[in-house]
PDB file of C-alpha atoms in Angstrom:
ATOM      1  CA  UNK A  30     222.044 -43.871 -61.707  1.00 96.00           C
ATOM      2  CA  UNK A  31     222.447 -46.973 -63.859  1.00 96.00           C
ATOM      3  CA  UNK A  32     218.544 -46.979 -64.858  1.00 96.00           C
ATOM      4  CA  UNK A  33     218.698 -43.533 -65.611  1.00 96.00           C
ATOM      5  CA  UNK A  34     221.329 -44.326 -68.167  1.00 96.00           C
ATOM      6  CA  UNK A  35     219.027 -47.017 -69.553  1.00 96.00           C
ATOM      7  CA  UNK A  36     215.945 -45.062 -69.865  1.00 96.00           C
ATOM      8  CA  UNK A  37     216.643 -42.276 -70.904  1.00 95.00           C
ATOM      9  CA  UNK A  38     217.063 -42.662 -74.741  1.00 95.00           C
ATOM     10  CA  UNK A  39     213.773 -44.768 -74.306  1.00 96.00           C
ATOM     11  CA  UNK A  40     211.828 -40.975 -72.814  1.00 96.00           C
ATOM     12  CA  UNK A  41     210.216 -38.822 -75.573  1.00 95.00           C
ATOM     13  CA  UNK A  42     209.956 -35.269 -75.424  1.00 95.00           C
ATOM     14  CA  UNK A  43     206.745 -34.311 -76.763  1.00 93.00           C
ATOM     15  CA  UNK A  44     205.948 -30.714 -78.070  1.00 90.00           C
ATOM     16  CA  UNK A  45     202.354 -30.659 -80.049  1.00 85.00           C
ATOM     17  CA  UNK A  46     200.989 -27.760 -81.995  1.00 76.00           C
ATOM     18  CA  UNK A  47     197.546 -26.720 -81.445  1.00 60.00           C
ATOM     19  CA  UNK A  48     196.011 -23.783 -83.132  1.00 56.00           C
ATOM     20  CA  UNK A  49     193.465 -21.410 -81.460  1.00 52.00           C
ATOM     21  CA  UNK A  50     190.489 -18.420 -82.195  1.00 52.00           C
ATOM     22  CA  UNK A  51     191.808 -15.322 -81.285  1.00 53.00           C
ATOM     23  CA  UNK A  52     189.062 -12.510 -80.065  1.00 52.00           C
ATOM     24  CA  UNK A  53     189.591 -11.448 -84.083  1.00 51.00           C
ATOM     25  CA  UNK A  54     189.143 -14.497 -85.220  1.00 49.00           C
ATOM     26  CA  UNK A  55     192.214 -14.881 -86.453  1.00 57.00           C
ATOM     27  CA  UNK A  56     193.719 -18.743 -85.933  1.00 49.00           C
ATOM     28  CA  UNK A  57     197.020 -18.602 -83.616  1.00 54.00           C
ATOM     29  CA  UNK A  58     198.952 -21.434 -82.747  1.00 58.00           C
ATOM     30  CA  UNK A  59     199.961 -22.661 -79.578  1.00 60.00           C
ATOM     31  CA  UNK A  60     202.376 -25.255 -78.265  1.00 69.00           C
ATOM     32  CA  UNK A  61     202.335 -27.407 -75.590  1.00 76.00           C
ATOM     33  CA  UNK A  62     205.056 -29.558 -74.192  1.00 86.00           C
ATOM     34  CA  UNK A  63     204.585 -33.207 -73.044  1.00 92.00           C
ATOM     35  CA  UNK A  64     206.768 -36.427 -72.572  1.00 95.00           C
ATOM     36  CA  UNK A  65     206.289 -40.164 -73.565  1.00 96.00           C
ATOM     37  CA  UNK A  66     208.314 -42.943 -73.708  1.00 97.00           C
ATOM     38  CA  UNK A  67     208.914 -45.638 -76.458  1.00 97.00           C
ATOM     39  CA  UNK A  68     207.189 -48.978 -75.719  1.00 97.00           C
ATOM     40  CA  UNK A  69     208.391 -50.838 -78.671  1.00 96.00           C
ATOM     41  CA  UNK A  70     211.531 -50.937 -81.118  1.00 95.00           C
ATOM     42  CA  UNK A  71     209.111 -49.987 -84.355  1.00 95.00           C
ATOM     43  CA  UNK A  72     208.311 -46.677 -82.643  1.00 96.00           C
ATOM     44  CA  UNK A  73     205.462 -46.738 -80.805  1.00 96.00           C
ATOM     45  CA  UNK A  74     204.839 -43.954 -77.630  1.00 97.00           C
ATOM     46  CA  UNK A  75     202.613 -43.946 -74.754  1.00 97.00           C
ATOM     47  CA  UNK A  76     201.502 -40.356 -73.396  1.00 95.00           C
ATOM     48  CA  UNK A  77     198.633 -38.568 -72.175  1.00 93.00           C
ATOM     49  CA  UNK A  78     195.632 -37.823 -74.195  1.00 90.00           C
ATOM     50  CA  UNK A  79     195.947 -34.460 -73.030  1.00 88.00           C
ATOM     51  CA  UNK A  80     199.288 -33.838 -74.083  1.00 91.00           C
ATOM     52  CA  UNK A  81     198.031 -34.660 -77.947  1.00 90.00           C
ATOM     53  CA  UNK A  82     195.061 -34.044 -77.702  1.00 85.00           C
ATOM     54  CA  UNK A  83     193.467 -31.647 -80.847  1.00 80.00           C
ATOM     55  CA  UNK A  84     197.149 -31.632 -81.752  1.00 82.00           C
ATOM     56  CA  UNK A  85     197.640 -31.001 -85.779  1.00 80.00           C
ATOM     57  CA  UNK A  86     200.956 -31.518 -85.666  1.00 88.00           C
ATOM     58  CA  UNK A  87     203.313 -33.956 -82.928  1.00 93.00           C
ATOM     59  CA  UNK A  88     206.803 -33.423 -83.112  1.00 93.00           C
ATOM     60  CA  UNK A  89     208.729 -35.855 -81.577  1.00 95.00           C
ATOM     61  CA  UNK A  90     212.290 -35.876 -79.934  1.00 94.00           C
ATOM     62  CA  UNK A  91     215.086 -37.688 -77.881  1.00 94.00           C
ATOM     63  CA  UNK A  92     217.720 -37.601 -76.091  1.00 91.00           C
ATOM     64  CA  UNK A  93     220.399 -38.068 -78.921  1.00 90.00           C
ATOM     65  CA  UNK A  94     218.999 -34.387 -80.637  1.00 90.00           C
ATOM     66  CA  UNK A  95     216.642 -36.935 -83.221  1.00 93.00           C
ATOM     67  CA  UNK A  96     213.079 -35.756 -84.632  1.00 94.00           C
ATOM     68  CA  UNK A  97     209.732 -37.319 -85.427  1.00 95.00           C
ATOM     69  CA  UNK A  98     206.940 -36.479 -86.572  1.00 94.00           C
ATOM     70  CA  UNK A  99     204.243 -38.370 -84.402  1.00 94.00           C
ATOM     71  CA  UNK A 100     200.631 -39.708 -85.216  1.00 94.00           C
ATOM     72  CA  UNK A 101     197.999 -40.545 -83.341  1.00 92.00           C
ATOM     73  CA  UNK A 102     196.848 -44.249 -83.142  1.00 92.00           C
ATOM     74  CA  UNK A 103     194.676 -44.358 -80.232  1.00 89.00           C
ATOM     75  CA  UNK A 104     193.298 -42.216 -77.965  1.00 87.00           C
ATOM     76  CA  UNK A 105     191.941 -43.222 -74.604  1.00 85.00           C
ATOM     77  CA  UNK A 106     189.664 -40.471 -72.909  1.00 82.00           C
ATOM     78  CA  UNK A 107     188.489 -42.072 -70.398  1.00 78.00           C
ATOM     79  CA  UNK A 108     191.673 -42.636 -68.753  1.00 84.00           C
ATOM     80  CA  UNK A 109     193.601 -39.821 -70.085  1.00 88.00           C
ATOM     81  CA  UNK A 110     196.053 -42.266 -72.352  1.00 92.00           C
ATOM     82  CA  UNK A 111     197.232 -42.150 -75.972  1.00 93.00           C
ATOM     83  CA  UNK A 112     199.699 -44.433 -78.179  1.00 95.00           C
ATOM     84  CA  UNK A 113     201.425 -42.316 -81.028  1.00 95.00           C
ATOM     85  CA  UNK A 114     203.358 -44.013 -83.798  1.00 96.00           C
ATOM     86  CA  UNK A 115     207.108 -42.346 -84.887  1.00 96.00           C
ATOM     87  CA  UNK A 116     208.657 -43.701 -88.272  1.00 95.00           C
ATOM     88  CA  UNK A 117     212.524 -44.520 -86.888  1.00 94.00           C
ATOM     89  CA  UNK A 118     215.055 -45.432 -89.701  1.00 88.00           C
ATOM     90  CA  UNK A 119     216.353 -48.176 -87.218  1.00 90.00           C
ATOM     91  CA  UNK A 120     215.299 -50.005 -84.268  1.00 93.00           C
ATOM     92  CA  UNK A 121     214.220 -48.012 -81.310  1.00 94.00           C
ATOM     93  CA  UNK A 122     215.710 -48.661 -77.524  1.00 95.00           C
ATOM     94  CA  UNK A 123     212.398 -49.224 -75.529  1.00 97.00           C
ATOM     95  CA  UNK A 124     211.194 -49.511 -72.083  1.00 97.00           C
ATOM     96  CA  UNK A 125     209.379 -52.865 -70.332  1.00 97.00           C
ATOM     97  CA  UNK A 126     205.898 -52.258 -69.024  1.00 97.00           C
ATOM     98  CA  UNK A 127     205.853 -54.517 -65.545  1.00 96.00           C
ATOM     99  CA  UNK A 128     202.651 -54.630 -62.894  1.00 95.00           C
ATOM    100  CA  UNK A 129     201.255 -52.156 -61.238  1.00 94.00           C
ATOM    101  CA  UNK A 130     198.654 -54.172 -59.035  1.00 90.00           C
ATOM    102  CA  UNK A 131     202.469 -55.427 -57.179  1.00 91.00           C
ATOM    103  CA  UNK A 132     203.248 -52.215 -55.968  1.00 94.00           C
ATOM    104  CA  UNK A 133     203.137 -51.043 -52.720  1.00 94.00           C
ATOM    105  CA  UNK A 134     202.826 -48.109 -50.556  1.00 95.00           C
ATOM    106  CA  UNK A 135     206.805 -46.659 -49.455  1.00 96.00           C
ATOM    107  CA  UNK A 136     208.332 -48.320 -52.636  1.00 97.00           C
ATOM    108  CA  UNK A 137     210.901 -46.735 -54.542  1.00 97.00           C
ATOM    109  CA  UNK A 138     209.636 -44.758 -58.274  1.00 97.00           C
ATOM    110  CA  UNK A 139     211.723 -42.341 -60.349  1.00 97.00           C
ATOM    111  CA  UNK A 140     210.066 -40.399 -63.003  1.00 96.00           C
ATOM    112  CA  UNK A 141     211.364 -39.177 -65.910  1.00 96.00           C
ATOM    113  CA  UNK A 142     210.025 -36.078 -68.185  1.00 93.00           C
ATOM    114  CA  UNK A 143     210.412 -32.657 -69.827  1.00 90.00           C
ATOM    115  CA  UNK A 144     209.361 -30.338 -66.755  1.00 89.00           C
ATOM    116  CA  UNK A 145     209.197 -26.538 -68.384  1.00 87.00           C
ATOM    117  CA  UNK A 146     210.938 -27.914 -71.263  1.00 86.00           C
ATOM    118  CA  UNK A 147     214.114 -29.036 -69.143  1.00 89.00           C
ATOM    119  CA  UNK A 148     214.142 -32.525 -70.805  1.00 89.00           C
ATOM    120  CA  UNK A 149     216.203 -35.592 -69.824  1.00 91.00           C
ATOM    121  CA  UNK A 150     214.967 -34.340 -66.434  1.00 94.00           C
ATOM    122  CA  UNK A 151     215.248 -37.487 -63.693  1.00 96.00           C
ATOM    123  CA  UNK A 152     213.481 -37.000 -60.339  1.00 95.00           C
ATOM    124  CA  UNK A 153     212.805 -39.924 -57.297  1.00 96.00           C
ATOM    125  CA  UNK A 154     210.452 -40.468 -55.029  1.00 96.00           C
ATOM    126  CA  UNK A 155     208.468 -43.221 -53.956  1.00 97.00           C
ATOM    127  CA  UNK A 156     204.475 -44.303 -54.110  1.00 96.00           C
ATOM    128  CA  UNK A 157     202.876 -42.099 -52.005  1.00 95.00           C
ATOM    129  CA  UNK A 158     199.374 -44.318 -51.987  1.00 93.00           C
ATOM    130  CA  UNK A 159     197.655 -46.080 -54.705  1.00 91.00           C
ATOM    131  CA  UNK A 160     193.705 -45.944 -55.657  1.00 86.00           C
ATOM    132  CA  UNK A 161     193.311 -41.998 -55.450  1.00 87.00           C
ATOM    133  CA  UNK A 162     190.879 -40.798 -57.534  1.00 82.00           C
ATOM    134  CA  UNK A 163     190.557 -37.017 -59.089  1.00 83.00           C
ATOM    135  CA  UNK A 164     188.335 -35.223 -60.338  1.00 73.00           C
ATOM    136  CA  UNK A 165     187.695 -31.743 -62.447  1.00 59.00           C
ATOM    137  CA  UNK A 166     184.738 -30.258 -63.880  1.00 51.00           C
ATOM    138  CA  UNK A 167     185.010 -32.197 -67.193  1.00 58.00           C
ATOM    139  CA  UNK A 168     186.128 -35.414 -65.817  1.00 65.00           C
ATOM    140  CA  UNK A 169     187.330 -38.222 -63.164  1.00 74.00           C
ATOM    141  CA  UNK A 170     190.412 -39.949 -63.018  1.00 83.00           C
ATOM    142  CA  UNK A 171     190.244 -43.511 -60.567  1.00 81.00           C
ATOM    143  CA  UNK A 172     192.458 -45.915 -59.453  1.00 85.00           C
ATOM    144  CA  UNK A 173     195.702 -43.150 -59.660  1.00 91.00           C
ATOM    145  CA  UNK A 174     199.338 -43.724 -58.366  1.00 94.00           C
ATOM    146  CA  UNK A 175     200.364 -41.020 -55.685  1.00 95.00           C
ATOM    147  CA  UNK A 176     203.689 -40.088 -55.580  1.00 95.00           C
ATOM    148  CA  UNK A 177     206.105 -37.708 -54.170  1.00 94.00           C
ATOM    149  CA  UNK A 178     208.587 -37.730 -56.953  1.00 93.00           C
ATOM    150  CA  UNK A 179     208.700 -33.924 -58.257  1.00 91.00           C
ATOM    151  CA  UNK A 180     206.187 -33.789 -61.485  1.00 89.00           C
ATOM    152  CA  UNK A 181     205.494 -30.219 -63.179  1.00 87.00           C
ATOM    153  CA  UNK A 182     204.225 -29.352 -66.388  1.00 84.00           C
ATOM    154  CA  UNK A 183     205.695 -30.791 -69.144  1.00 88.00           C
ATOM    155  CA  UNK A 184     206.043 -34.379 -66.976  1.00 91.00           C
ATOM    156  CA  UNK A 185     202.646 -35.433 -68.466  1.00 90.00           C
ATOM    157  CA  UNK A 186     202.705 -38.969 -70.369  1.00 94.00           C
ATOM    158  CA  UNK A 187     206.069 -39.623 -69.232  1.00 95.00           C
ATOM    159  CA  UNK A 188     207.044 -42.796 -67.383  1.00 97.00           C
ATOM    160  CA  UNK A 189     207.139 -43.773 -63.821  1.00 97.00           C
ATOM    161  CA  UNK A 190     209.317 -46.273 -63.791  1.00 97.00           C
ATOM    162  CA  UNK A 191     210.142 -48.955 -60.134  1.00 97.00           C
ATOM    163  CA  UNK A 192     213.900 -49.764 -58.995  1.00 95.00           C
ATOM    164  CA  UNK A 193     213.831 -52.254 -62.169  1.00 95.00           C
ATOM    165  CA  UNK A 194     213.666 -49.869 -64.382  1.00 96.00           C
ATOM    166  CA  UNK A 195     210.038 -51.074 -65.588  1.00 97.00           C
ATOM    167  CA  UNK A 196     207.043 -48.754 -66.351  1.00 98.00           C
ATOM    168  CA  UNK A 197     204.604 -48.897 -63.587  1.00 97.00           C
ATOM    169  CA  UNK A 198     202.809 -46.030 -64.520  1.00 96.00           C
ATOM    170  CA  UNK A 199     202.212 -43.045 -66.639  1.00 96.00           C
ATOM    171  CA  UNK A 200     203.012 -39.420 -65.276  1.00 94.00           C
ATOM    172  CA  UNK A 201     199.520 -37.735 -65.591  1.00 91.00           C
ATOM    173  CA  UNK A 202     198.603 -34.790 -63.032  1.00 86.00           C
ATOM    174  CA  UNK A 203     199.933 -33.020 -59.672  1.00 83.00           C
ATOM    175  CA  UNK A 204     197.849 -31.291 -56.921  1.00 79.00           C
ATOM    176  CA  UNK A 205     199.353 -27.695 -57.551  1.00 68.00           C
ATOM    177  CA  UNK A 206     197.660 -25.362 -55.244  1.00 64.00           C
ATOM    178  CA  UNK A 207     200.682 -22.834 -55.775  1.00 60.00           C
ATOM    179  CA  UNK A 208     201.528 -23.507 -59.215  1.00 59.00           C
ATOM    180  CA  UNK A 209     204.341 -26.189 -58.789  1.00 64.00           C
ATOM    181  CA  UNK A 210     204.914 -28.894 -57.278  1.00 71.00           C
ATOM    182  CA  UNK A 211     203.873 -29.371 -53.416  1.00 79.00           C
ATOM    183  CA  UNK A 212     204.715 -33.131 -53.843  1.00 85.00           C
ATOM    184  CA  UNK A 213     201.843 -34.850 -54.523  1.00 90.00           C
ATOM    185  CA  UNK A 214     201.695 -36.272 -58.037  1.00 91.00           C
ATOM    186  CA  UNK A 215     199.638 -38.678 -59.972  1.00 93.00           C
ATOM    187  CA  UNK A 216     200.279 -41.703 -62.335  1.00 95.00           C
ATOM    188  CA  UNK A 217     198.194 -43.256 -64.221  1.00 94.00           C
ATOM    189  CA  UNK A 218     198.952 -47.406 -63.618  1.00 94.00           C
ATOM    190  CA  UNK A 219     200.510 -49.102 -66.314  1.00 96.00           C
ATOM    191  CA  UNK A 220     198.456 -51.828 -66.114  1.00 92.00           C
ATOM    192  CA  UNK A 221     195.482 -49.815 -67.709  1.00 88.00           C
ATOM    193  CA  UNK A 222     197.269 -48.538 -70.572  1.00 92.00           C
ATOM    194  CA  UNK A 223     197.934 -52.578 -71.234  1.00 91.00           C
ATOM    195  CA  UNK A 224     194.336 -53.086 -71.354  1.00 84.00           C
ATOM    196  CA  UNK A 225     193.855 -50.010 -74.091  1.00 86.00           C
ATOM    197  CA  UNK A 226     197.445 -51.401 -76.092  1.00 90.00           C
ATOM    198  CA  UNK A 227     195.864 -55.316 -76.072  1.00 85.00           C
ATOM    199  CA  UNK A 228     192.197 -53.907 -77.530  1.00 80.00           C
ATOM    200  CA  UNK A 229     194.100 -51.888 -80.056  1.00 85.00           C
ATOM    201  CA  UNK A 230     196.056 -55.074 -80.792  1.00 85.00           C
ATOM    202  CA  UNK A 231     193.003 -57.348 -81.583  1.00 81.00           C
ATOM    203  CA  UNK A 232     191.115 -54.183 -83.003  1.00 76.00           C
ATOM    204  CA  UNK A 233     188.732 -54.191 -80.181  1.00 69.00           C
ATOM    205  CA  UNK A 234     186.849 -50.766 -79.432  1.00 62.00           C
ATOM    206  CA  UNK A 235     187.750 -49.921 -75.884  1.00 60.00           C
ATOM    207  CA  UNK A 236     186.413 -48.121 -73.027  1.00 66.00           C
ATOM    208  CA  UNK A 237     186.431 -47.994 -69.593  1.00 73.00           C
ATOM    209  CA  UNK A 238     184.215 -50.245 -67.224  1.00 83.00           C
ATOM    210  CA  UNK A 239     181.854 -49.251 -64.872  1.00 86.00           C
ATOM    211  CA  UNK A 240     180.574 -50.800 -61.909  1.00 92.00           C
ATOM    212  CA  UNK A 241     178.533 -47.982 -60.789  1.00 90.00           C
ATOM    213  CA  UNK A 242     178.197 -48.002 -56.657  1.00 92.00           C
ATOM    214  CA  UNK A 243     180.538 -46.431 -54.546  1.00 91.00           C
ATOM    215  CA  UNK A 244     182.229 -47.646 -51.503  1.00 92.00           C
ATOM    216  CA  UNK A 245     183.761 -46.972 -47.817  1.00 92.00           C
ATOM    217  CA  UNK A 246     186.667 -49.348 -46.810  1.00 93.00           C
ATOM    218  CA  UNK A 247     185.475 -50.653 -43.364  1.00 93.00           C
ATOM    219  CA  UNK A 248     187.584 -53.302 -40.642  1.00 92.00           C
ATOM    220  CA  UNK A 249     188.369 -54.209 -37.196  1.00 89.00           C
ATOM    221  CA  UNK A 250     186.533 -52.884 -34.166  1.00 89.00           C
ATOM    222  CA  UNK A 251     184.196 -50.315 -36.548  1.00 91.00           C
ATOM    223  CA  UNK A 252     182.992 -52.962 -38.649  1.00 91.00           C
ATOM    224  CA  UNK A 253     182.493 -54.844 -35.074  1.00 90.00           C
ATOM    225  CA  UNK A 254     179.889 -52.013 -34.353  1.00 90.00           C
ATOM    226  CA  UNK A 255     178.146 -51.864 -36.753  1.00 91.00           C
ATOM    227  CA  UNK A 256     177.858 -56.251 -37.164  1.00 92.00           C
ATOM    228  CA  UNK A 257     179.594 -56.711 -39.822  1.00 94.00           C
ATOM    229  CA  UNK A 258     182.116 -59.284 -40.286  1.00 93.00           C
ATOM    230  CA  UNK A 259     185.360 -58.163 -38.629  1.00 87.00           C
ATOM    231  CA  UNK A 260     187.834 -59.390 -41.905  1.00 90.00           C
ATOM    232  CA  UNK A 261     186.759 -56.147 -43.003  1.00 92.00           C
ATOM    233  CA  UNK A 262     185.668 -54.933 -46.827  1.00 95.00           C
ATOM    234  CA  UNK A 263     183.599 -51.994 -48.938  1.00 95.00           C
ATOM    235  CA  UNK A 264     180.095 -50.820 -47.782  1.00 95.00           C
ATOM    236  CA  UNK A 265     178.633 -49.582 -49.969  1.00 95.00           C
ATOM    237  CA  UNK A 266     176.911 -46.124 -50.007  1.00 94.00           C
ATOM    238  CA  UNK A 267     175.346 -45.143 -53.138  1.00 92.00           C
ATOM    239  CA  UNK A 268     174.080 -47.400 -55.824  1.00 93.00           C
ATOM    240  CA  UNK A 269     173.790 -45.483 -59.500  1.00 90.00           C
ATOM    241  CA  UNK A 270     170.255 -45.499 -61.286  1.00 90.00           C
ATOM    242  CA  UNK A 271     170.710 -47.529 -63.754  1.00 91.00           C
ATOM    243  CA  UNK A 272     174.330 -48.958 -63.377  1.00 92.00           C
ATOM    244  CA  UNK A 273     176.073 -52.499 -63.241  1.00 94.00           C
ATOM    245  CA  UNK A 274     175.556 -52.866 -59.811  1.00 95.00           C
ATOM    246  CA  UNK A 275     171.551 -51.453 -59.609  1.00 94.00           C
ATOM    247  CA  UNK A 276     170.633 -53.895 -62.373  1.00 95.00           C
ATOM    248  CA  UNK A 277     172.241 -56.592 -60.539  1.00 96.00           C
ATOM    249  CA  UNK A 278     170.421 -56.006 -57.469  1.00 96.00           C
ATOM    250  CA  UNK A 279     172.611 -54.023 -54.936  1.00 96.00           C
ATOM    251  CA  UNK A 280     171.883 -52.543 -52.140  1.00 95.00           C
ATOM    252  CA  UNK A 281     173.230 -48.624 -51.401  1.00 94.00           C
ATOM    253  CA  UNK A 282     172.858 -47.020 -47.490  1.00 93.00           C
ATOM    254  CA  UNK A 283     169.376 -47.240 -45.864  1.00 92.00           C
ATOM    255  CA  UNK A 284     170.133 -44.278 -42.783  1.00 92.00           C
ATOM    256  CA  UNK A 285     173.177 -42.136 -41.506  1.00 92.00           C
ATOM    257  CA  UNK A 286     175.550 -42.204 -38.793  1.00 90.00           C
ATOM    258  CA  UNK A 287     177.793 -39.878 -37.610  1.00 87.00           C
ATOM    259  CA  UNK A 288     181.584 -41.643 -37.153  1.00 85.00           C
ATOM    260  CA  UNK A 289     183.742 -39.058 -35.475  1.00 79.00           C
ATOM    261  CA  UNK A 290     183.132 -36.050 -37.868  1.00 79.00           C
ATOM    262  CA  UNK A 291     181.839 -38.098 -40.883  1.00 83.00           C
ATOM    263  CA  UNK A 292     178.623 -39.511 -41.727  1.00 89.00           C
ATOM    264  CA  UNK A 293     178.447 -43.316 -42.737  1.00 92.00           C
ATOM    265  CA  UNK A 294     175.599 -44.985 -44.941  1.00 92.00           C
ATOM    266  CA  UNK A 295     174.889 -47.918 -43.124  1.00 92.00           C
ATOM    267  CA  UNK A 296     172.815 -50.630 -44.299  1.00 93.00           C
ATOM    268  CA  UNK A 297     174.186 -51.572 -47.705  1.00 94.00           C
ATOM    269  CA  UNK A 298     175.437 -54.744 -48.782  1.00 96.00           C
ATOM    270  CA  UNK A 299     179.105 -54.839 -47.157  1.00 97.00           C
ATOM    271  CA  UNK A 300     181.410 -56.248 -50.467  1.00 97.00           C
ATOM    272  CA  UNK A 301     184.112 -59.091 -48.855  1.00 96.00           C
ATOM    273  CA  UNK A 302     185.178 -60.896 -51.568  1.00 96.00           C
ATOM    274  CA  UNK A 303     186.119 -59.867 -55.074  1.00 95.00           C
ATOM    275  CA  UNK A 304     186.154 -62.894 -57.680  1.00 94.00           C
ATOM    276  CA  UNK A 305     187.221 -65.256 -54.818  1.00 93.00           C
ATOM    277  CA  UNK A 306     190.051 -62.560 -53.494  1.00 93.00           C
ATOM    278  CA  UNK A 307     188.823 -60.890 -49.819  1.00 94.00           C
ATOM    279  CA  UNK A 308     188.936 -57.382 -49.711  1.00 94.00           C
ATOM    280  CA  UNK A 309     191.937 -56.333 -47.405  1.00 90.00           C
ATOM    281  CA  UNK A 310     192.001 -52.664 -49.388  1.00 86.00           C
ATOM    282  CA  UNK A 311     190.344 -49.665 -49.674  1.00 84.00           C
ATOM    283  CA  UNK A 312     191.417 -49.730 -53.518  1.00 82.00           C
ATOM    284  CA  UNK A 313     190.415 -53.689 -54.409  1.00 87.00           C
ATOM    285  CA  UNK A 314     187.556 -52.941 -56.495  1.00 90.00           C
ATOM    286  CA  UNK A 315     189.467 -50.355 -58.642  1.00 83.00           C
ATOM    287  CA  UNK A 316     192.289 -52.598 -58.998  1.00 80.00           C
ATOM    288  CA  UNK A 317     189.617 -55.628 -60.206  1.00 87.00           C
ATOM    289  CA  UNK A 318     187.547 -53.541 -62.452  1.00 85.00           C
ATOM    290  CA  UNK A 319     191.349 -52.247 -63.907  1.00 74.00           C
ATOM    291  CA  UNK A 320     191.746 -55.574 -65.110  1.00 76.00           C
ATOM    292  CA  UNK A 321     187.840 -55.847 -67.368  1.00 83.00           C
ATOM    293  CA  UNK A 322     186.295 -54.568 -69.900  1.00 81.00           C
ATOM    294  CA  UNK A 323     183.025 -53.415 -70.579  1.00 85.00           C
ATOM    295  CA  UNK A 324     180.591 -56.303 -70.519  1.00 88.00           C
ATOM    296  CA  UNK A 325     182.952 -58.513 -68.398  1.00 91.00           C
ATOM    297  CA  UNK A 326     181.795 -60.007 -64.990  1.00 95.00           C
ATOM    298  CA  UNK A 327     182.869 -59.239 -61.815  1.00 95.00           C
ATOM    299  CA  UNK A 328     181.625 -61.484 -58.827  1.00 96.00           C
ATOM    300  CA  UNK A 329     181.071 -60.228 -55.007  1.00 96.00           C
ATOM    301  CA  UNK A 330     180.655 -61.539 -52.076  1.00 96.00           C
ATOM    302  CA  UNK A 331     178.313 -59.382 -50.053  1.00 96.00           C
ATOM    303  CA  UNK A 332     176.871 -59.854 -46.546  1.00 96.00           C
ATOM    304  CA  UNK A 333     173.126 -58.998 -46.247  1.00 95.00           C
ATOM    305  CA  UNK A 334     171.079 -59.309 -43.661  1.00 91.00           C
ATOM    306  CA  UNK A 335     173.750 -61.658 -41.796  1.00 91.00           C
ATOM    307  CA  UNK A 336     174.191 -63.959 -44.582  1.00 94.00           C
ATOM    308  CA  UNK A 337     176.299 -64.097 -47.351  1.00 95.00           C
ATOM    309  CA  UNK A 338     175.818 -64.031 -50.746  1.00 95.00           C
ATOM    310  CA  UNK A 339     177.371 -64.243 -54.443  1.00 96.00           C
ATOM    311  CA  UNK A 340     176.356 -62.171 -56.652  1.00 96.00           C
ATOM    312  CA  UNK A 341     177.059 -61.735 -60.259  1.00 96.00           C
ATOM    313  CA  UNK A 342     177.967 -58.023 -62.196  1.00 96.00           C
ATOM    314  CA  UNK A 343     177.891 -57.113 -65.864  1.00 95.00           C
ATOM    315  CA  UNK A 344     180.216 -54.406 -65.795  1.00 93.00           C
ATOM    316  CA  UNK A 345     178.487 -51.417 -67.964  1.00 89.00           C
ATOM    317  CA  UNK A 346     180.549 -48.320 -70.097  1.00 81.00           C
ATOM    318  CA  UNK A 347     181.833 -45.702 -68.718  1.00 71.00           C
ATOM    319  CA  UNK A 348     180.450 -42.499 -71.015  1.00 59.00           C
ATOM    320  CA  UNK A 349     182.606 -40.756 -72.972  1.00 48.00           C
ATOM    321  CA  UNK A 350     184.051 -37.949 -71.127  1.00 40.00           C
ATOM    322  CA  UNK A 351     184.980 -34.111 -72.568  1.00 36.00           C
ATOM    323  CA  UNK A 352     188.318 -33.026 -71.949  1.00 30.00           C
TER     324      UNK A 352
END
């Protein structure tokens, strides 16, 4: 209750207007609903790129009934993030950004947003999983936080809060084969947005770093059977042609075996440490890359042919994707 009372006035309800051409070549305005949240007293708002993409007009309103016109300051299509600016007549309350790297499965989270136009809606749940990847025909979003807090159409861009009221994610997508919420929602970790904000602050162009290799987390008995270090790590499956991983000399699988009913590529490099930290989770690489920018170097310790090697990988950049 206290968290909702403290946060509700900082949550924005966004209506964007997009003009679409009809079959008869008429331009007709369509309206889309979304959410966002204030991150500064002078009216800067974080949201999803898909909430405001292509808009000719952005209207922002708050719980107290105030309304503003929003202006897009920066849009990151690759991570589906955007920041817009309003011009309030006075200082406005804003939310504190937390640390999404510290999230743990099972911890409580709260979402506030504008589902189906029902503004000021609070839903609660837990972190269901970390490091999720979702795809559609045009794009891939990586390293997402999965939650069972109810997220529906109109929640996009709204804050996912921890039990201290800090923003730890931006509600972005749902898995909805039935057309409604089934308890599987996804949020972009707030640390991804922090990187965008820092680049904007210093005037740098920004992009999403690319490692260029797919991996599978292996530990315990299976690692032992494959003659890999039992402490666990990431077994490289495929290395993208021309990618940062290939240019650094990392190796993909040489053979394929069946583990249960799944195919597993073996014989490739086995990553046991990333930037000096042991690999203990399946999303360790995604988390490490999320703190980097294109052109930065990430150092991985790999097990290859019975030896441990340190390999420096200069990260590439994900090509701009069309949403």
